[in-house]
Amino acid sequence: MAQNVLPRTVQRLIDEFARLPGIGPKSASRLTFFLLRGQDNQALELAQALQDMREHTRFCSVCFNITEEDPCLICSDEERDPSLLCVVEEPLDVVAVERSRAYNGRYHVLHGAISPVEGIGPEDLKVAELVRRVQQGNFKEIILATNPTLEGESTALYLQRRLLNERVKITRLARGLPVGGDLEYTDEITLGRAMEGRQEL
Amino acid sequence: MAQNVLPRTVQRLIDEFARLPGIGPKSASRLTFFLLRGQDNQALELAQALQDMREHTRFCSVCFNITEEDPCLICSDEERDPSLLCVVEEPLDVVAVERSRAYNGRYHVLHGAISPVEGIGPEDLKVAELVRRVQQGNFKEIILATNPTLEGESTALYLQRRLLNERVKITRLARGLPVGGDLEYTDEITLGRAMEGRQEL
């Protein structure tokens, strides 16, 4: 009985929402009914935004960031330092680094991190493209800005080895106390790293 | 600088997701990049589901539930008891009651509850339609199944008064301990209601 209560198209939208990460069946229902009730065209606007994004975006053929033009705005920006390369896991990491306003070089997006548990190896990432880019380019420094997680650290270690023979400086983002953090509530590993990396004033 | 990093269409999809209830800017970014990365056509399938839902669903002209056909499957189901009417706030409440398998009558969806704080009065809900339906119909019992919240209770009280002159029994769902609940952790109001409503075994 309960199966037939919801119209087919409503159930399908709930199912589609529930496929998204972090959205369970309850949230999926709520989103669907929110859009059903909407007087305005919010559902159609969301549909249009989805289609436009799929149609107009692609990966930059140089750095593999998301872009509407190829090469992307960062890769084709002459004002940026072409000797610096920042390697990140995801396009959102590019946004994060840009927001810091502390970097003005180029990027390389790996599209993930090495994770034996999830069966993700270097061949699933843009690693070969990175190595080729470093060999052919004129970089002075490669900043391995993968996440400070197990997977990110392994990926950085792997990349470091792969790039060992290139005549280029390889760096990693500093680990330490987050700004605004509290010593008392800092986990022991972060605190240990902050101690090891202490700097003279 | 950071403003220009995201392609326009990507930013627009993030904005659209962030307009949905319970989805903040961070989740909106994550959903967008999840769909960007998707190898399959998940983004387009979601877009299609949204369009189909808007195109194919409407409100039942009798009970105001969401439906693809008018009148809806419940209103046109001859097997259901036409003398029972269950009044609920939202279409999702119909799903909840149906799931209980404890009811086999008709429904009336108010599309909200009276809330002076939010400026929602009876004229914003399907109240006039309910009164007309009760006057013209042959109902024996009207079950006021609005939520056990302040707004739901006020709405039930208001409806009870509006329907006072109709020759029809008006009931409200029982309040008491939730099945599987724990006396120790039950709030005092619920426990008070459970005590008042105690039944002889």
XYZ file of C-alpha atoms in Angstrom:
402
model
C 0.000 0.000 0.000
C 2.562 2.524 1.157
C 4.550 1.867 -2.019
C 1.900 3.394 -4.248
C 1.268 6.509 -2.224
C 3.991 8.614 -3.796
C 3.702 9.506 -7.464
C 6.397 7.844 -9.551
C 8.147 11.092 -10.491
C 8.255 12.220 -6.867
C 9.759 8.912 -5.775
C 12.326 9.152 -8.558
C 13.463 12.592 -7.426
C 13.748 11.346 -3.834
C 15.877 8.445 -5.092
C 18.100 10.788 -7.102
C 18.655 13.073 -4.116
C 19.402 10.066 -1.908
C 22.239 9.046 -4.275
C 24.104 12.228 -3.369
C 26.744 12.028 -0.632
C 25.560 13.004 2.843
C 21.881 12.952 1.900
C 19.871 10.131 3.456
C 16.346 9.034 2.516
C 14.753 11.435 5.029
C 16.651 14.483 3.765
C 15.930 13.395 0.197
C 12.187 13.388 0.951
C 12.390 16.753 2.625
C 14.280 18.322 -0.287
C 11.817 16.872 -2.775
C 8.769 18.135 -0.927
C 10.400 21.486 -0.399
C 10.791 21.790 -4.165
C 7.274 20.472 -4.746
C 5.787 23.177 -2.566
C 7.927 25.952 -4.044
C 5.731 28.561 -5.713
C 8.581 29.805 -7.842
C 10.606 27.811 -10.317
C 13.329 26.710 -7.948
C 13.174 23.085 -9.091
C 13.533 24.087 -12.729
C 16.308 26.540 -11.906
C 18.210 23.772 -10.141
C 17.632 21.489 -13.137
C 18.926 24.166 -15.497
C 21.994 24.818 -13.321
C 22.802 21.088 -13.390
C 22.513 20.905 -17.159
C 24.524 24.079 -17.733
C 27.290 22.866 -15.486
C 27.518 19.560 -17.350
C 27.447 21.286 -20.706
C 29.848 24.134 -20.100
C 32.516 22.735 -17.815
C 35.387 20.393 -18.531
C 38.811 19.646 -17.098
C 41.660 21.941 -18.046
C 43.993 19.928 -20.303
C 47.033 21.356 -18.493
C 46.198 21.324 -14.763
C 42.942 19.263 -14.702
C 41.077 21.868 -12.703
C 37.408 22.447 -13.541
C 37.056 25.148 -16.170
C 34.811 26.611 -18.821
C 37.770 27.540 -21.047
C 40.720 25.339 -21.927
C 43.390 26.051 -20.789
C 41.844 27.439 -17.618
C 42.072 31.025 -16.388
C 44.868 30.165 -13.953
C 46.968 28.287 -16.503
C 46.624 31.100 -19.028
C 47.230 33.894 -16.520
C 50.583 35.461 -17.464
C 50.721 37.292 -14.146
C 51.162 34.069 -12.205
C 54.549 32.612 -11.422
C 55.171 29.776 -13.934
C 57.997 28.318 -11.848
C 55.773 27.270 -8.936
C 53.481 24.257 -9.070
C 51.026 23.391 -6.307
C 49.720 19.798 -6.422
C 46.292 19.276 -4.823
C 43.814 16.430 -4.587
C 40.606 18.142 -5.682
C 39.382 21.257 -7.514
C 37.927 22.505 -4.205
C 41.464 22.521 -2.807
C 42.414 25.026 -5.518
C 39.616 27.251 -4.250
C 40.899 26.869 -0.684
C 44.507 27.744 -1.595
C 43.360 30.699 -3.706
C 41.281 31.960 -0.798
C 44.419 32.051 1.367
C 45.923 34.622 -1.077
C 49.301 33.180 -0.128
C 50.107 31.572 -3.476
C 50.478 32.915 -6.974
C 51.767 29.984 -9.031
C 50.153 27.226 -11.100
C 48.215 24.134 -9.990
C 47.938 20.453 -10.744
C 44.777 18.624 -9.662
C 45.280 14.899 -9.020
C 41.557 14.118 -8.708
C 41.950 12.031 -5.593
C 44.592 10.456 -3.407
C 46.219 7.057 -3.374
C 44.129 4.735 -1.221
C 44.811 0.992 -1.253
C 41.676 0.455 0.886
C 39.463 2.001 -1.782
C 41.506 0.459 -4.570
C 42.754 3.813 -5.853
C 46.297 3.635 -7.261
C 48.503 6.242 -8.975
C 47.168 5.129 -12.355
C 43.691 6.315 -11.316
C 45.007 9.812 -10.654
C 46.625 12.477 -12.832
C 50.074 11.342 -11.684
C 51.600 10.436 -15.069
C 50.406 13.822 -16.342
C 52.117 15.508 -13.375
C 55.425 13.734 -13.956
C 55.343 14.598 -17.661
C 54.480 18.203 -16.848
C 57.377 18.481 -14.390
C 59.795 16.890 -16.885
C 58.751 19.164 -19.718
C 58.197 22.318 -17.683
C 60.570 24.709 -16.082
C 59.420 24.481 -12.495
C 61.640 25.483 -9.593
C 59.420 24.169 -6.851
C 56.673 21.604 -6.552
C 54.455 22.090 -3.485
C 52.765 18.838 -2.530
C 49.554 20.215 -0.993
C 47.678 16.947 -0.572
C 45.530 16.637 2.554
C 47.156 16.009 5.962
C 45.461 12.587 6.076
C 46.832 9.069 5.747
C 45.921 8.997 2.045
C 47.243 12.493 1.420
C 50.534 11.739 3.166
C 51.002 8.487 1.240
C 50.269 10.288 -2.001
C 52.798 13.019 -1.193
C 55.411 10.394 -0.305
C 54.739 8.528 -3.535
C 54.959 11.704 -5.625
C 58.169 12.713 -3.876
C 59.747 9.410 -4.945
C 58.446 9.667 -8.488
C 59.890 13.192 -8.822
C 63.190 12.390 -7.094
C 65.241 12.481 -10.281
C 63.856 15.773 -11.532
C 65.975 18.783 -10.672
C 63.272 20.537 -8.722
C 62.676 21.481 -5.103
C 59.829 19.514 -3.533
C 58.006 20.969 -0.535
C 55.020 20.150 1.619
C 52.654 22.546 3.424
C 53.659 23.251 7.032
C 51.894 21.306 9.745
C 51.180 22.972 13.057
C 48.554 24.602 15.193
C 45.573 25.959 13.299
C 45.185 29.713 13.689
C 42.596 30.418 16.363
C 43.075 26.922 17.765
C 43.523 26.040 21.398
C 46.594 24.177 22.646
C 44.506 22.314 25.189
C 42.219 20.855 22.554
C 44.858 20.145 19.914
C 45.365 16.460 19.209
C 48.756 15.053 20.152
C 49.913 14.391 16.596
C 49.274 17.965 15.461
C 50.937 19.271 18.606
C 53.915 16.974 17.987
C 54.252 18.309 14.443
C 53.973 21.877 15.693
C 56.761 21.188 18.189
C 59.027 19.585 15.582
C 58.453 22.466 13.205
C 58.932 25.223 15.749
C 60.515 28.353 14.392
C 62.861 30.903 15.923
C 61.406 34.344 16.477
C 41.227 36.589 -7.027
C 39.378 33.805 -5.261
C 36.139 35.014 -6.845
C 37.255 34.090 -10.344
C 38.559 30.657 -9.538
C 35.272 28.822 -9.930
C 33.661 28.717 -13.353
C 30.379 30.640 -13.453
C 28.208 27.577 -14.043
C 29.831 25.732 -11.146
C 29.243 28.679 -8.816
C 25.634 28.875 -9.951
C 24.996 25.221 -9.124
C 26.588 25.695 -5.693
C 24.281 28.671 -5.132
C 21.232 26.672 -6.201
C 22.080 23.806 -3.856
C 22.686 26.272 -1.016
C 19.122 27.587 -1.418
C 17.759 24.195 -0.367
C 16.825 23.701 3.285
C 19.500 22.096 5.441
C 22.253 22.523 2.837
C 24.918 25.080 3.745
C 27.574 26.510 1.434
C 30.070 23.747 2.289
C 27.630 20.930 1.524
C 26.555 22.759 -1.619
C 30.172 22.806 -2.827
C 30.630 19.171 -1.996
C 27.469 18.116 -3.841
C 28.456 20.181 -6.870
C 31.956 18.739 -7.065
C 30.599 15.263 -6.490
C 28.394 15.712 -9.544
C 31.233 17.302 -11.504
C 33.427 14.295 -10.938
C 30.704 11.755 -11.703
C 31.645 9.664 -14.709
C 28.064 8.723 -15.362
C 25.220 11.100 -16.055
C 24.082 11.531 -12.487
C 23.850 15.327 -12.788
C 21.690 15.068 -15.898
C 19.555 12.351 -14.333
C 18.919 14.577 -11.343
C 18.074 17.463 -13.686
C 15.652 15.241 -15.586
C 14.028 14.007 -12.381
C 13.483 17.609 -11.265
C 11.890 18.580 -14.568
C 9.702 15.479 -14.705
C 8.464 16.055 -11.198
C 7.518 19.653 -11.981
C 5.839 18.641 -15.209
C 3.923 15.586 -14.100
C 2.805 16.328 -10.561
C 0.070 18.580 -9.273
C -2.160 18.785 -6.220
C -5.205 16.535 -6.109
C -8.257 18.798 -6.463
C -10.056 16.825 -3.760
C -7.527 16.185 -0.990
C -4.574 18.412 -2.106
C -2.075 15.589 -1.848
C 0.675 15.434 -4.469
C -0.429 13.361 -7.428
C 0.160 12.588 -11.086
C -3.529 11.932 -11.722
C -6.444 14.055 -10.563
C -8.222 12.935 -8.427
C -5.359 11.085 -6.780
C -5.094 7.321 -6.371
C -6.287 7.468 -2.769
C -9.312 9.666 -3.516
C -10.348 7.447 -6.404
C -9.734 4.169 -4.564
C -13.174 2.570 -4.069
C -11.744 0.133 -1.550
C -11.055 2.867 0.963
C -13.584 3.906 3.592
C -15.227 7.132 2.355
C -16.618 7.973 5.797
C -13.208 8.548 7.403
C -11.159 11.687 6.785
C -7.637 12.147 8.114
C -6.417 15.782 8.112
C -2.639 16.206 7.905
C -0.244 19.110 7.491
C 1.943 17.872 4.647
C 2.000 15.272 1.852
C 4.829 13.500 3.680
C 2.445 12.965 6.590
C 0.180 10.983 4.247
C 3.155 8.751 3.502
C 3.806 8.340 7.243
C 0.185 7.407 8.048
C 0.038 5.025 5.097
C 3.215 3.365 6.286
C 1.543 2.606 9.640
C -1.053 0.494 7.768
C -3.484 1.489 10.525
C -5.762 3.655 8.382
C -7.850 3.023 5.322
C -9.874 6.209 4.804
C -9.372 9.415 2.840
C -7.015 12.346 3.471
C -7.015 16.119 3.444
C -3.662 17.901 3.200
C -3.635 21.395 4.760
C -0.201 22.340 3.373
C 1.061 23.734 6.633
C -0.119 24.651 10.093
C -1.389 27.875 11.614
C 1.586 29.851 12.909
C 1.135 33.472 13.979
C 4.915 33.766 14.371
C 5.476 32.923 10.717
C 2.393 34.847 9.662
C 0.533 31.739 8.486
C -3.192 31.961 9.054
C -6.088 29.627 8.151
C -6.537 31.469 4.840
C -3.044 30.334 3.785
C -3.992 26.693 4.299
C -6.569 24.406 2.680
C -8.982 25.064 5.555
C -11.937 26.511 3.625
C -11.653 23.539 1.270
C -11.747 21.191 4.260
C -14.849 22.807 5.748
C -16.624 22.695 2.383
C -15.612 19.078 1.924
C -16.945 18.112 5.350
C -20.196 20.000 4.750
C -20.760 18.412 1.360
C -19.411 14.975 2.178
C -20.784 12.161 4.208
C -18.019 11.739 6.737
C -18.581 10.039 10.083
C -15.235 10.919 11.589
C -12.605 13.580 11.018
C -9.203 12.632 12.443
C -7.123 15.755 13.096
C -3.636 14.312 12.551
C -1.672 17.545 12.669
C 1.739 17.389 14.332
C 2.030 17.220 18.153
C 3.702 20.650 18.128
C 2.467 24.049 19.246
C 1.453 24.919 15.677
C -0.137 21.538 15.076
C -2.139 21.704 18.301
C -3.342 25.242 17.567
C -4.376 24.168 14.094
C -6.277 21.168 15.447
C -8.026 23.380 18.013
C -8.950 25.879 15.335
C -10.290 23.187 13.011
C -12.268 21.636 15.845
C -14.045 24.959 16.378
C -14.659 25.490 12.690
C -16.199 22.027 12.393
C -18.202 22.228 15.629
C -21.555 22.644 13.901
C -21.084 19.755 11.493
C -22.625 16.496 12.624
C -19.387 14.573 12.590
C -17.134 12.973 15.191
C -13.806 14.791 15.548
C -10.791 12.904 16.913
C -7.115 13.503 17.450
C -4.275 10.957 17.326
C -3.416 9.487 20.740
C -0.493 10.990 22.571
C 1.697 8.773 24.739
C 4.959 6.935 24.955
C 6.585 6.164 21.617
C 6.982 2.454 20.991
C 10.522 1.441 21.856
C 10.885 4.539 24.011
C 12.279 4.662 27.511
C 10.286 6.047 30.446
C 13.421 7.501 31.964
C 14.185 9.594 28.917
C 10.629 10.625 28.086
C 9.955 14.349 28.484
C 7.502 15.295 31.204
C 4.791 16.555 28.854
C 4.687 13.334 26.869
C 4.715 11.320 30.081
C 1.894 13.494 31.467
C -0.169 12.859 28.332
C 0.553 9.154 28.543
C -0.638 9.153 32.148
C -3.842 11.061 31.353
C -4.579 8.770 28.448
C -3.877 5.536 30.347
C -6.050 2.631 29.304
C -7.482 -0.295 31.231
C -6.072 -3.642 30.282
